[in-house]
Amino acid sequence: MTGSTAAVQARADSVRNRRLLLRAATEAFAECGVDVSMHSIAQRAGVAKGTVFRHFPTKDDLLAAIMMQLLDRLLATADRLLRADDAGRALKDFMAHGIGLLAADRAFCDVIGRPSLQHADVREAIDRLCDTVEDLTARAREQGSVRGDITGTDIVLLLGGIHQTAQPLLDREPRAWERFLEIAFDGLRARDRAALPHPPPARLRMADPSGVPGPTKT
């Protein structure tokens, strides 16, 4: 085996091991909580413990990597939908995609999502997502598809709200969230209505220099 061939094989092995570790860790955290040991994750993935630490020096890094997988999928979908002609349809499709991802792994937010919010990469990715959702929402407002007082922050917060509303039903009705999305989106549509009774929520700004995520005014 030549040096270049060996390097290619090593990279392929590294990619494979990372994929195995992320899958094993996601399953282990969902089943056992975030206190599961890195040794247990290595065993589940079928790799040496040292391999875990080469890819993820700390458990926080591993939790963040799992969260980044979800955020990358959401960002890719949002970026694609920004090019859609029908901005209202695009906004609703984004919401459906996001809620569907949450509903498909109900342990994710509580077990993996919240601890990972302390990681700078995750907070920065959420900031990028919020910016893109604001752009999606602005296009829908401009086309008259949603009310003029709806913001991207409203949309981001509604993703979790609709998912939580449907959660008690998901064991027997895994698509129940679609009903509540339709109800919510019907309320978002542009109509001759009075202004909403409360001002828009503060822009979600996660990449806070203090390391404590939370809303700030921009």
CSV table of N, CA and C in Angstrom, one decimal, residues 35-123:
chain,number,residue,atom,x,y,z
A,35,ASP,N,-25.6,11.3,31.3
A,35,ASP,CA,-24.5,10.8,32.2
A,35,ASP,C,-23.9,9.5,31.7
A,36,VAL,N,-24.3,9.0,30.6
A,36,VAL,CA,-23.7,7.8,30.0
A,36,VAL,C,-22.2,8.0,29.8
A,37,SER,N,-21.4,7.0,30.1
A,37,SER,CA,-20.0,7.2,30.0
A,37,SER,C,-19.5,7.1,28.5
A,38,MET,N,-18.3,7.8,28.3
A,38,MET,CA,-17.7,7.7,27.0
A,38,MET,C,-17.3,6.3,26.7
A,39,HIS,N,-16.9,5.6,27.7
A,39,HIS,CA,-16.5,4.2,27.5
A,39,HIS,C,-17.7,3.4,27.0
A,40,SER,N,-18.9,3.6,27.5
A,40,SER,CA,-20.1,2.9,27.0
A,40,SER,C,-20.4,3.2,25.6
A,41,ILE,N,-20.2,4.5,25.2
A,41,ILE,CA,-20.4,4.9,23.9
A,41,ILE,C,-19.4,4.2,22.9
A,42,ALA,N,-18.2,4.2,23.3
A,42,ALA,CA,-17.2,3.5,22.5
A,42,ALA,C,-17.5,2.0,22.3
A,43,GLN,N,-18.0,1.4,23.4
A,43,GLN,CA,-18.4,0.0,23.2
A,43,GLN,C,-19.5,-0.2,22.3
A,44,ARG,N,-20.5,0.7,22.4
A,44,ARG,CA,-21.7,0.6,21.5
A,44,ARG,C,-21.3,0.8,20.0
A,45,ALA,N,-20.3,1.7,19.8
A,45,ALA,CA,-19.9,2.0,18.5
A,45,ALA,C,-18.9,1.0,17.9
A,46,GLY,N,-18.4,0.2,18.8
A,46,GLY,CA,-17.4,-0.8,18.4
A,46,GLY,C,-16.0,-0.3,18.1
A,47,VAL,N,-15.7,0.8,18.8
A,47,VAL,CA,-14.3,1.4,18.6
A,47,VAL,C,-13.6,1.5,20.0
A,48,ALA,N,-12.4,1.8,19.9
A,48,ALA,CA,-11.6,1.9,21.2
A,48,ALA,C,-12.0,3.3,21.8
A,49,LYS,N,-11.8,3.3,23.1
A,49,LYS,CA,-12.2,4.5,23.9
A,49,LYS,C,-11.3,5.7,23.4
A,50,GLY,N,-10.1,5.4,23.1
A,50,GLY,CA,-9.2,6.5,22.6
A,50,GLY,C,-9.7,7.2,21.3
A,51,THR,N,-10.4,6.4,20.5
A,51,THR,CA,-11.0,6.9,19.3
A,51,THR,C,-12.1,8.0,19.5
A,52,VAL,N,-12.8,7.7,20.6
A,52,VAL,CA,-13.8,8.7,21.0
A,52,VAL,C,-13.2,10.0,21.3
A,53,PHE,N,-12.1,10.0,22.1
A,53,PHE,CA,-11.5,11.3,22.5
A,53,PHE,C,-10.7,11.9,21.4
A,54,ARG,N,-10.3,11.2,20.4
A,54,ARG,CA,-9.6,11.8,19.2
A,54,ARG,C,-10.6,12.6,18.5
A,55,HIS,N,-11.9,12.2,18.4
A,55,HIS,CA,-12.9,12.9,17.6
A,55,HIS,C,-13.6,13.9,18.5
A,56,PHE,N,-13.8,13.6,19.8
A,56,PHE,CA,-14.5,14.5,20.7
A,56,PHE,C,-13.8,14.6,22.0
A,57,PRO,N,-13.0,15.6,22.2
A,57,PRO,CA,-12.2,15.6,23.4
A,57,PRO,C,-13.0,15.6,24.7
A,58,THR,N,-14.2,16.2,24.6
A,58,THR,CA,-15.0,16.2,25.8
A,58,THR,C,-16.5,15.7,25.5
A,59,LYS,N,-17.2,15.4,26.5
A,59,LYS,CA,-18.6,15.0,26.3
A,59,LYS,C,-19.4,16.2,25.7
A,60,ASP,N,-19.1,17.4,26.1
A,60,ASP,CA,-19.7,18.6,25.6
A,60,ASP,C,-19.5,18.7,24.1
A,61,ASP,N,-18.3,18.4,23.6
A,61,ASP,CA,-18.1,18.4,22.2
A,61,ASP,C,-18.9,17.4,21.4
A,62,LEU,N,-19.1,16.2,22.1
A,62,LEU,CA,-19.9,15.2,21.5
A,62,LEU,C,-21.4,15.6,21.4
A,63,LEU,N,-21.9,16.1,22.5
A,63,LEU,CA,-23.3,16.6,22.5
A,63,LEU,C,-23.5,17.7,21.5
A,64,ALA,N,-22.5,18.6,21.3
A,64,ALA,CA,-22.6,19.7,20.3
A,64,ALA,C,-22.6,19.1,18.9
A,65,ALA,N,-21.8,18.1,18.7
A,65,ALA,CA,-21.8,17.5,17.3
A,65,ALA,C,-23.1,16.9,16.9
A,66,ILE,N,-23.8,16.3,17.9
A,66,ILE,CA,-25.1,15.7,17.6
A,66,ILE,C,-26.1,16.8,17.3
A,67,MET,N,-26.1,17.8,18.1
A,67,MET,CA,-27.0,18.9,17.9
A,67,MET,C,-26.7,19.6,16.6
A,68,MET,N,-25.4,19.7,16.2
A,68,MET,CA,-25.1,20.3,14.9
A,68,MET,C,-25.6,19.6,13.7
A,69,GLN,N,-25.8,18.3,13.9
A,69,GLN,CA,-26.4,17.5,12.8
A,69,GLN,C,-27.8,18.0,12.5
A,70,LEU,N,-28.6,18.2,13.5
A,70,LEU,CA,-29.9,18.7,13.4
A,70,LEU,C,-29.9,20.1,12.8
A,71,LEU,N,-29.1,21.0,13.4
A,71,LEU,CA,-29.0,22.4,12.9
A,71,LEU,C,-28.6,22.5,11.4
A,72,ASP,N,-27.6,21.6,11.1
A,72,ASP,CA,-27.2,21.6,9.7
A,72,ASP,C,-28.3,21.3,8.7
A,73,ARG,N,-29.1,20.3,9.1
A,73,ARG,CA,-30.3,19.9,8.3
A,73,ARG,C,-31.3,21.0,8.2
A,74,LEU,N,-31.6,21.7,9.3
A,74,LEU,CA,-32.5,22.8,9.3
A,74,LEU,C,-32.0,24.0,8.5
A,75,LEU,N,-30.7,24.3,8.6
A,75,LEU,CA,-30.1,25.4,7.8
A,75,LEU,C,-30.1,25.1,6.3
A,76,ALA,N,-29.8,23.9,6.0
A,76,ALA,CA,-29.8,23.5,4.5
A,76,ALA,C,-31.2,23.6,4.0
A,77,THR,N,-32.2,23.2,4.7
A,77,THR,CA,-33.6,23.3,4.3
A,77,THR,C,-34.0,24.8,4.2
A,78,ALA,N,-33.7,25.6,5.2
A,78,ALA,CA,-34.0,27.0,5.2
A,78,ALA,C,-33.4,27.7,4.0
A,79,ASP,N,-32.1,27.5,3.7
A,79,ASP,CA,-31.4,28.1,2.6
A,79,ASP,C,-32.0,27.7,1.3
A,80,ARG,N,-32.4,26.5,1.1
A,80,ARG,CA,-33.1,26.0,-0.1
A,80,ARG,C,-34.4,26.7,-0.3
A,81,LEU,N,-35.2,26.8,0.8
A,81,LEU,CA,-36.5,27.4,0.7
A,81,LEU,C,-36.5,28.9,0.5
A,82,LEU,N,-35.4,29.6,0.7
A,82,LEU,CA,-35.3,31.0,0.4
A,82,LEU,C,-35.4,31.3,-1.0
A,83,ARG,N,-35.1,30.3,-1.9
A,83,ARG,CA,-35.2,30.5,-3.3
A,83,ARG,C,-36.5,30.1,-3.9
A,84,ALA,N,-37.5,29.7,-3.1
A,84,ALA,CA,-38.8,29.3,-3.6
A,84,ALA,C,-39.6,30.5,-4.0
A,85,ASP,N,-40.4,30.4,-5.0
A,85,ASP,CA,-41.2,31.5,-5.5
A,85,ASP,C,-42.3,31.8,-4.5
A,86,ASP,N,-43.0,30.8,-3.9
A,86,ASP,CA,-44.1,31.1,-3.0
A,86,ASP,C,-43.5,31.1,-1.6
A,87,ALA,N,-43.3,32.4,-1.1
A,87,ALA,CA,-42.7,32.5,0.2
A,87,ALA,C,-43.5,32.0,1.4
A,88,GLY,N,-44.8,32.1,1.3
A,88,GLY,CA,-45.7,31.6,2.3
A,88,GLY,C,-45.6,30.1,2.4
A,89,ARG,N,-45.7,29.4,1.2
A,89,ARG,CA,-45.5,28.0,1.2
A,89,ARG,C,-44.2,27.5,1.7
A,90,ALA,N,-43.1,28.3,1.4
A,90,ALA,CA,-41.8,28.0,1.8
A,90,ALA,C,-41.7,28.1,3.3
A,91,LEU,N,-42.3,29.1,3.9
A,91,LEU,CA,-42.2,29.2,5.4
A,91,LEU,C,-42.9,28.1,6.1
A,92,LYS,N,-44.1,27.7,5.6
A,92,LYS,CA,-44.8,26.6,6.2
A,92,LYS,C,-44.1,25.3,6.0
A,93,ASP,N,-43.4,25.1,4.8
A,93,ASP,CA,-42.6,23.9,4.6
A,93,ASP,C,-41.5,23.8,5.6
A,94,PHE,N,-40.8,24.9,5.8
A,94,PHE,CA,-39.7,25.0,6.8
A,94,PHE,C,-40.3,24.5,8.2
A,95,MET,N,-41.4,25.1,8.6
A,95,MET,CA,-41.9,24.8,9.9
A,95,MET,C,-42.3,23.3,10.0
A,96,ALA,N,-42.8,22.7,8.9
A,96,ALA,CA,-43.2,21.3,8.9
A,96,ALA,C,-41.9,20.5,9.0
A,97,HIS,N,-40.9,20.9,8.3
A,97,HIS,CA,-39.6,20.1,8.3
A,97,HIS,C,-39.0,20.1,9.8
A,98,GLY,N,-39.0,21.3,10.4
A,98,GLY,CA,-38.4,21.4,11.7
A,98,GLY,C,-39.2,20.6,12.7
A,99,ILE,N,-40.5,20.8,12.7
A,99,ILE,CA,-41.3,20.1,13.7
A,99,ILE,C,-41.2,18.6,13.5
A,100,GLY,N,-41.2,18.2,12.2
A,100,GLY,CA,-41.0,16.7,11.9
A,100,GLY,C,-39.8,16.1,12.5
A,101,LEU,N,-38.7,16.9,12.4
A,101,LEU,CA,-37.4,16.4,12.9
A,101,LEU,C,-37.5,16.3,14.5
A,102,LEU,N,-38.1,17.2,15.1
A,102,LEU,CA,-38.3,17.1,16.6
A,102,LEU,C,-39.2,15.9,17.0
A,103,ALA,N,-40.3,15.7,16.2
A,103,ALA,CA,-41.2,14.7,16.5
A,103,ALA,C,-40.6,13.3,16.3
A,104,ALA,N,-39.6,13.2,15.4
A,104,ALA,CA,-39.0,11.9,15.0
A,104,ALA,C,-38.1,11.5,16.2
A,105,ASP,N,-37.6,12.4,17.0
A,105,ASP,CA,-36.7,12.0,18.1
A,105,ASP,C,-37.1,12.9,19.3
A,106,ARG,N,-38.1,12.4,20.0
A,106,ARG,CA,-38.6,13.3,21.1
A,106,ARG,C,-37.7,13.4,22.3
A,107,ALA,N,-36.7,12.5,22.4
A,107,ALA,CA,-35.8,12.6,23.5
A,107,ALA,C,-34.7,13.7,23.2
A,108,PHE,N,-34.6,14.1,22.0
A,108,PHE,CA,-33.5,14.9,21.6
A,108,PHE,C,-33.4,16.3,22.3
A,109,CYS,N,-34.5,17.0,22.4
A,109,CYS,CA,-34.4,18.4,23.0
A,109,CYS,C,-34.1,18.3,24.5
A,110,ASP,N,-34.7,17.5,25.2
A,110,ASP,CA,-34.5,17.4,26.7
A,110,ASP,C,-33.1,16.8,27.0
A,111,VAL,N,-32.8,15.7,26.3
A,111,VAL,CA,-31.6,14.9,26.7
A,111,VAL,C,-30.3,15.5,26.1
A,112,ILE,N,-30.4,15.9,24.8
A,112,ILE,CA,-29.2,16.3,24.1
A,112,ILE,C,-29.3,17.8,23.8
A,113,GLY,N,-30.4,18.3,23.4
A,113,GLY,CA,-30.5,19.7,22.9
A,113,GLY,C,-30.1,20.7,24.0
A,114,ARG,N,-30.7,20.6,25.2
A,114,ARG,CA,-30.5,21.7,26.2
A,114,ARG,C,-29.0,21.7,26.6
A,115,PRO,N,-28.4,20.6,27.0
A,115,PRO,CA,-27.0,20.7,27.4
A,115,PRO,C,-26.1,21.2,26.3
A,116,SER,N,-26.4,20.9,25.0
A,116,SER,CA,-25.5,21.4,23.9
A,116,SER,C,-25.6,22.9,23.7
A,117,LEU,N,-26.6,23.5,24.3
A,117,LEU,CA,-26.7,25.0,24.1
A,117,LEU,C,-25.6,25.8,24.7
A,118,GLN,N,-24.9,25.1,25.6
A,118,GLN,CA,-23.7,25.8,26.2
A,118,GLN,C,-22.5,25.8,25.3
A,119,HIS,N,-22.5,25.1,24.2
A,119,HIS,CA,-21.4,25.0,23.3
A,119,HIS,C,-21.4,26.2,22.3
A,120,ALA,N,-20.3,26.9,22.1
A,120,ALA,CA,-20.3,28.1,21.3
A,120,ALA,C,-20.7,27.8,19.8
A,121,ASP,N,-20.2,26.6,19.3
A,121,ASP,CA,-20.6,26.3,17.9
A,121,ASP,C,-22.1,26.1,17.7
A,122,VAL,N,-22.7,25.6,18.7
A,122,VAL,CA,-24.2,25.4,18.7
A,122,VAL,C,-24.9,26.7,18.7
A,123,ARG,N,-24.5,27.6,19.6
A,123,ARG,CA,-25.1,28.9,19.8
A,123,ARG,C,-24.9,29.7,18.5
